Short mmCIF file of C-alpha atoms in Angstrom, two decimals:
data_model
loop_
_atom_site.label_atom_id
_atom_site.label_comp_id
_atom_site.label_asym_id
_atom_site.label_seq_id
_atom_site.Cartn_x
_atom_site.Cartn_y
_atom_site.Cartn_z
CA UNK A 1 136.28 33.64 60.19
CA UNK A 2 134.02 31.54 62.63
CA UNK A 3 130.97 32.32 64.09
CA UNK A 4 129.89 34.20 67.17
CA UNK A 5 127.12 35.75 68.88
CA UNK A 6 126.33 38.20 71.82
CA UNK A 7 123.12 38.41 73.53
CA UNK A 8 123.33 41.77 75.65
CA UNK A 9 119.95 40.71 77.07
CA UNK A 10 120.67 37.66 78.80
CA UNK A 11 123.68 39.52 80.19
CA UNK A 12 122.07 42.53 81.24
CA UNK A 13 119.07 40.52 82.80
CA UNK A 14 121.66 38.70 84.74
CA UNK A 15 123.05 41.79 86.39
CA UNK A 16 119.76 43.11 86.83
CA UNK A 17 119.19 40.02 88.55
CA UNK A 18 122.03 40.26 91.20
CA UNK A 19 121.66 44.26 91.08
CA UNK A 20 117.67 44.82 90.84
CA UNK A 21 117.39 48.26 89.32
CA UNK A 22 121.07 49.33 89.81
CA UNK A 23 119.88 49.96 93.56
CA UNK A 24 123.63 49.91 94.09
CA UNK A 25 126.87 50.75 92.28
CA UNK A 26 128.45 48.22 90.10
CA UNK A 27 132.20 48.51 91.01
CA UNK A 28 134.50 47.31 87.91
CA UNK A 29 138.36 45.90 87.64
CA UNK A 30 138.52 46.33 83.70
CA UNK A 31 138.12 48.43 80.58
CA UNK A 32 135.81 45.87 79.35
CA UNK A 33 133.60 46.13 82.26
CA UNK A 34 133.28 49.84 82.45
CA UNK A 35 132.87 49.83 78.77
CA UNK A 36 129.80 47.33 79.09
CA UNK A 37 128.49 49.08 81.95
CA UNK A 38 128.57 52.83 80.33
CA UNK A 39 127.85 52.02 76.62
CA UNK A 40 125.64 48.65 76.84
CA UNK A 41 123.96 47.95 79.98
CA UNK A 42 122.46 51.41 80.83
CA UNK A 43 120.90 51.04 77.45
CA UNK A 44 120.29 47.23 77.73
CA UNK A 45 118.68 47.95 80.92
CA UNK A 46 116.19 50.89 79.66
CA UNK A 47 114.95 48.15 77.18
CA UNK A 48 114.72 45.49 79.65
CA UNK A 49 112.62 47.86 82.13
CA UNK A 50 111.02 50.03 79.38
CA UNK A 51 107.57 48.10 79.20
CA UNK A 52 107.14 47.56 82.66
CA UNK A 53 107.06 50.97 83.41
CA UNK A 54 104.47 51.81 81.06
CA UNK A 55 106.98 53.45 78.39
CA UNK A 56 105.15 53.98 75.44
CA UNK A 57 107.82 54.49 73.33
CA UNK A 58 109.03 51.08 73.33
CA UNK A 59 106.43 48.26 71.15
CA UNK A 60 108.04 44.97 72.89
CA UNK A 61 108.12 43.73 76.39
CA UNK A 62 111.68 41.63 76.33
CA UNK A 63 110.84 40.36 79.43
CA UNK A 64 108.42 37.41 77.84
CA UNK A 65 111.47 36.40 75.98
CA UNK A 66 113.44 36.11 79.12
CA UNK A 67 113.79 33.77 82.11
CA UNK A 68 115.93 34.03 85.12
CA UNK A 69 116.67 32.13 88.45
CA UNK A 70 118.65 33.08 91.77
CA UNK A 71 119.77 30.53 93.73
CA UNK A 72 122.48 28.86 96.23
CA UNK A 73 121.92 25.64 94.97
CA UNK A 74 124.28 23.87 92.34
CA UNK A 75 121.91 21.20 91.31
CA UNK A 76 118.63 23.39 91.48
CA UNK A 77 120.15 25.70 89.27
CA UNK A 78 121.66 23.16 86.72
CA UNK A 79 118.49 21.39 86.58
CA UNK A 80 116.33 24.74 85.88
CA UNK A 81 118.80 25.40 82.59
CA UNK A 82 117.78 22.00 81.71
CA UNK A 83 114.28 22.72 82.13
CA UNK A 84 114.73 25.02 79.34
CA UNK A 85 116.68 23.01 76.91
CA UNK A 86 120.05 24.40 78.54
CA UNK A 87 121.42 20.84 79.88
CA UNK A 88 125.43 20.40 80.57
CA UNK A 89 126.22 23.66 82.07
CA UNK A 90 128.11 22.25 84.85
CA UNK A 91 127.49 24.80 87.36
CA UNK A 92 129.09 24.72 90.47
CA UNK A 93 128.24 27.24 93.93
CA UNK A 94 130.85 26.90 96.75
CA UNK A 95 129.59 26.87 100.01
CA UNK A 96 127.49 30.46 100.79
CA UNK A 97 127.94 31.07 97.42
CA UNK A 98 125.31 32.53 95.05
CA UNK A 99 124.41 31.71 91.27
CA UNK A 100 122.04 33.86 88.79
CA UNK A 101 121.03 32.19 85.71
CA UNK A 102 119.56 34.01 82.85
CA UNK A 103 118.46 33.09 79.33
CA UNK A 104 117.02 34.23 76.36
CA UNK A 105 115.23 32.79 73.76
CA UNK A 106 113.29 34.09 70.63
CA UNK A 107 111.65 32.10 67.85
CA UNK A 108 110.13 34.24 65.04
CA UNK A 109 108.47 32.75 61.78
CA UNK A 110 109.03 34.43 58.62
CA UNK A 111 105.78 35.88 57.19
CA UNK A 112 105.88 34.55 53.96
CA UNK A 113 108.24 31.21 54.35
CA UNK A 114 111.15 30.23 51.45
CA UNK A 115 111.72 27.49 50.22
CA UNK A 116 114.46 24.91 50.98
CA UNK A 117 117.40 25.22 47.91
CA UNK A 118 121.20 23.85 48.18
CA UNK A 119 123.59 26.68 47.85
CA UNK A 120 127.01 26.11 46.45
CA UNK A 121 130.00 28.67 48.01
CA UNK A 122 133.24 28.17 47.06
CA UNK A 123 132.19 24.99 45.55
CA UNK A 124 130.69 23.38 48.93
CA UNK A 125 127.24 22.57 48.86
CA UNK A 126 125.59 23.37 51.95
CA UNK A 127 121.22 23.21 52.38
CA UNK A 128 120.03 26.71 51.94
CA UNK A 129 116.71 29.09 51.28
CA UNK A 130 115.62 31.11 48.81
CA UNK A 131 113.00 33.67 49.31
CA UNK A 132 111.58 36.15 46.34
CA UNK A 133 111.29 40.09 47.02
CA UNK A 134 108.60 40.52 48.26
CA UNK A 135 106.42 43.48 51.00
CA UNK A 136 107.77 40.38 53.35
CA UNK A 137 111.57 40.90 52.39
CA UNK A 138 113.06 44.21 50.98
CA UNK A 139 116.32 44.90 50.16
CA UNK A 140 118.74 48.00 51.07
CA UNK A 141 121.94 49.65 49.72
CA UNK A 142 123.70 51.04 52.76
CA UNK A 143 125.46 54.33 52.54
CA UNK A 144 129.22 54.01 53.03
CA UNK A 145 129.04 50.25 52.62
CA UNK A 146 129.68 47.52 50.60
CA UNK A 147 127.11 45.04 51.17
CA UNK A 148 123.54 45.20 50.81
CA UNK A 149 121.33 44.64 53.67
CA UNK A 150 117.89 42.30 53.08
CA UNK A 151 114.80 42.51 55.99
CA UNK A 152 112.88 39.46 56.69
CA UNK A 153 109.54 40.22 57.82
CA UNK A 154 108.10 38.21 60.76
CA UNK A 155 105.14 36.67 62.07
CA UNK A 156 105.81 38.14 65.38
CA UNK A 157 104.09 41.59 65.71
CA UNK A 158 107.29 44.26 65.36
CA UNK A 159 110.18 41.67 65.17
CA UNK A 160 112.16 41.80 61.72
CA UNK A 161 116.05 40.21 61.15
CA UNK A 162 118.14 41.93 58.83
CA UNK A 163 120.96 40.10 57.16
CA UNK A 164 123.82 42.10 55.80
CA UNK A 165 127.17 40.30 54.78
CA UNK A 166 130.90 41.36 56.31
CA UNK A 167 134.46 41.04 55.48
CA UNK A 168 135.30 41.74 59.20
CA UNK A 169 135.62 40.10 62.12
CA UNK A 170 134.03 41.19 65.27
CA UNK A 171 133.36 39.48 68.86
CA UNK A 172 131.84 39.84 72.05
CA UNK A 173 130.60 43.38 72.96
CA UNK A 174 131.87 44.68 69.26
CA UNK A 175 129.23 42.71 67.51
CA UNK A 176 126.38 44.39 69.18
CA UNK A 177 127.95 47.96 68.66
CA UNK A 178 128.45 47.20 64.78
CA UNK A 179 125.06 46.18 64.78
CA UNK A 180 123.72 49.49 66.01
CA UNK A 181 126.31 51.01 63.23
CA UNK A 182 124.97 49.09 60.63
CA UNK A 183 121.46 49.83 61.77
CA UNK A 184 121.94 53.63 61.59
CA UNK A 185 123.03 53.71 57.97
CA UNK A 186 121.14 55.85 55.89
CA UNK A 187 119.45 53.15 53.33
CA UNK A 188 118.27 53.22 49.68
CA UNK A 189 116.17 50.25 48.06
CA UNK A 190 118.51 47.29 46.81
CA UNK A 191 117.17 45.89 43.14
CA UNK A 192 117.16 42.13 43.48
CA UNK A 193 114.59 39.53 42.62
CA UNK A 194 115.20 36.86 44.89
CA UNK A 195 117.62 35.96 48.52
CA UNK A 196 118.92 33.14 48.69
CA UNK A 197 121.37 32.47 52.24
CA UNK A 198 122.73 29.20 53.93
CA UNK A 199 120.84 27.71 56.46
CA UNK A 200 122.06 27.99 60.28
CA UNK A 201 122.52 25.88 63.01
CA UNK A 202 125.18 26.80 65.61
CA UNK A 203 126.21 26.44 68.97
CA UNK A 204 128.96 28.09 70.63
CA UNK A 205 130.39 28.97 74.17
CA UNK A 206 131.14 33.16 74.69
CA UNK A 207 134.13 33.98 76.38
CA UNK A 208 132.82 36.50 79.55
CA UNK A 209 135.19 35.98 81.65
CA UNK A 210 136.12 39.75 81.18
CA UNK A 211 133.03 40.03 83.70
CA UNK A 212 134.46 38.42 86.67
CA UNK A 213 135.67 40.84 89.18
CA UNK A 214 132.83 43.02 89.11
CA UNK A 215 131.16 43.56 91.98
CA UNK A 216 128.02 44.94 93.65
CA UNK A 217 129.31 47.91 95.97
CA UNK A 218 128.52 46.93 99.53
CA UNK A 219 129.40 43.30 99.07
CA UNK A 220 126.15 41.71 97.44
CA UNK A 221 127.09 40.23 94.71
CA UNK A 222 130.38 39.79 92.96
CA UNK A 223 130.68 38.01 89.67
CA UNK A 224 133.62 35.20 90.35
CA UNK A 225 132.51 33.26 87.37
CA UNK A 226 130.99 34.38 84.26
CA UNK A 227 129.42 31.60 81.48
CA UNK A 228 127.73 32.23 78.53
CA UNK A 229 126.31 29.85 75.13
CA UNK A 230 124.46 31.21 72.42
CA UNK A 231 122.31 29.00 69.56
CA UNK A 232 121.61 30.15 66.51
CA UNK A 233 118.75 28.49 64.05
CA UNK A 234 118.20 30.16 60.35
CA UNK A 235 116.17 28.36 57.87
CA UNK A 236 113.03 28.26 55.06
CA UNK A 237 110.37 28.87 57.89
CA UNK A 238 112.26 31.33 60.25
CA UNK A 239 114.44 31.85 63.40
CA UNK A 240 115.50 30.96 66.68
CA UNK A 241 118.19 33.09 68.92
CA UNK A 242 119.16 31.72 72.49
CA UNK A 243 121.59 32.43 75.37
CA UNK A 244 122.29 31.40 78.35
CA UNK A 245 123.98 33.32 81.19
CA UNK A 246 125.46 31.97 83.95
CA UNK A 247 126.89 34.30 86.94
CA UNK A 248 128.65 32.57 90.17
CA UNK A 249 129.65 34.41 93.04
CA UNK A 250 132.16 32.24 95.45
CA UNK A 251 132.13 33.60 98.85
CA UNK A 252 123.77 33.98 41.35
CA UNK A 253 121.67 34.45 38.37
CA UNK A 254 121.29 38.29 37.43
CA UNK A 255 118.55 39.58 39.72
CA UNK A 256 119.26 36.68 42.32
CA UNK A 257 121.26 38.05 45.72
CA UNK A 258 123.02 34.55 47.18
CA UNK A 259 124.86 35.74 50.53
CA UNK A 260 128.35 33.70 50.54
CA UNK A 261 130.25 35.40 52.75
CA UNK A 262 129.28 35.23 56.57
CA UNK A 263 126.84 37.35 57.55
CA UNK A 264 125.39 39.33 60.61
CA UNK A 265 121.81 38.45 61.90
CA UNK A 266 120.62 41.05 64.08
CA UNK A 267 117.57 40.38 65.97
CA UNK A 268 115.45 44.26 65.90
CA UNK A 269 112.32 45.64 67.10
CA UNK A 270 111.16 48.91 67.16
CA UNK A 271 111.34 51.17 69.92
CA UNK A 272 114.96 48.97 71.25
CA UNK A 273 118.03 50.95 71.61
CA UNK A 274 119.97 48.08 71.26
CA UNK A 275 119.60 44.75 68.99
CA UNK A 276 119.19 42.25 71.90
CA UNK A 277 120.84 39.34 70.04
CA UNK A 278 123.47 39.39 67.16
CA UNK A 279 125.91 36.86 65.34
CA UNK A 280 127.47 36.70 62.82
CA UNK A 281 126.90 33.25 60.74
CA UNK A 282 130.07 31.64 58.89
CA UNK A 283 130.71 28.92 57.17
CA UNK A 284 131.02 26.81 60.35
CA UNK A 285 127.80 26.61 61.46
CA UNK A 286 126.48 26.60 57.80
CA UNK A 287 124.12 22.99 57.02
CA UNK A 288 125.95 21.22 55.37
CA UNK A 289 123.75 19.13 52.10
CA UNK A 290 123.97 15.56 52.64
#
């Protein structure tokens, strides 16, 4: 298994970028697209709009943890991803052509931090943490499933990660549905005394391509290309999700929990609909001990 991520956010802020408000109607070529569209984006896009509208119901304003950029310039748009630690996307805008960048980026601290501790899976050391049950990090046993899930408590007012292991694969749009599965589980406390995980540091390109083809009705904006990277950063002190969006139009020891298979990290807040950024971690992007 290798690991992946999907940041509906950066996505969604992205179309809301070339389609402000759905003002007009998204036409589609694929199942993947109308899928997106139906079960993602209208609920991506509630989230995205929710605090500026003065809905109560949602604690978190996403929009501080998201940039964007319109443009018809190659360079100006390659050097604004830059800017914000993005370099190398090799963007390209034909002539009266149209790019929308769009990124995301979320760094929480854990309330109470772990402590660095090498973790040995399948007899591979790789640098890891260990954190002790505490009101900072609680465990669950999920109904119908076989792993436990463990919250981390953050810093950040509302903002939690829950780690839960899996057996299965999932990529693109599935992760972020799985998630929301996983996060509707009925859950009963989990007896452990202490977490221990590896630590994580990954970069990887998303295939989107599924995207191009869509279009704004009228002619606005179609998506012609469609790129997408993701970071992921897990260690003793916290965490750090990241995505960037690009969108071109042409004309262990009893009481100790040690998570060794790969594992989802799903970014949560209360009052979302959707997790706004999920991976799952495996042994790839895993620090390895020198």
């Amino acid at each position: 298994m290798q690991s992946t991520a999907f940041c509906v956010a950066a996505i969604s802020n992205a179309l809301e970028l070339a389609n402000p408000e759905c003002a007009s109607k998204w036409l589609t070529t694929n199942d993947m697209q109308r899928k997106y569209l139906d079960e993602l984006h209208i609920k991506a896009s509630k989230d995205l709009n929710a605090k500026s509208k003065g809905d109560a119901a949602s604690g978190v304003d996403l929009s501080q943890y998201l940039k964007g950029k319109v443009t018809n310039d190659a360079a100006e748009l390659n050097a604004w991803f830059a800017e914000n630690d993005w370099p190398g996307m090799d963007i390209t805008i034909t002539p009266n052509g149209l790019g929308i960048g769009s990124i995301f980026d979320l760094l929480v601290d854990w309330q109470n931090a772990g402590k660095k501790y090498p973790v040995y899976i399948d007899q591979v050391r790789y640098e890891g943490v260990k954190m002790d049950k505490s009101a900072s990090l609680k465990g669950y046993q999920l109904q119908g499933y076989d792993f436990p899930m463990f919250e981390l408590a953050t810093r950040q007012e509302g903002w939690r990660v829950f780690l839960v292991e899996t057996d299965t694969s999932y990529t693109g749009m599935e992760l972020t549905t799985r998630a929301v599965e996983l996060m509707d589980l009925s859950r009963q406390p989990y007896d452990f005394r202490t977490l221990q995980f590896p630590q994580v540091d990954f970069e990887a390109d998303v295939n989107i391509k599924w995207m191009e083809g869509m279009k704004v009705e009228g002619g606005l904006f179609s998506i012609d290309e469609a790129i997408k990277k993701v970071r992921l950063r897990l260690d003793d002190k916290g965490a750090r999700a990241q995505s960037a969006v690009a969108m071109m139009t042409r004309s262990l020891p009893m009481g100790v929990y040690s998570i060794e298979r790969p594992f989802f990290v799903i970014f949560w807040h209360e009052g979302l609909t959707l997790a706004p950024f999920v991976a799952i971690s495996a042994n790839d992007s895993w620090k390895k001990a020198a």
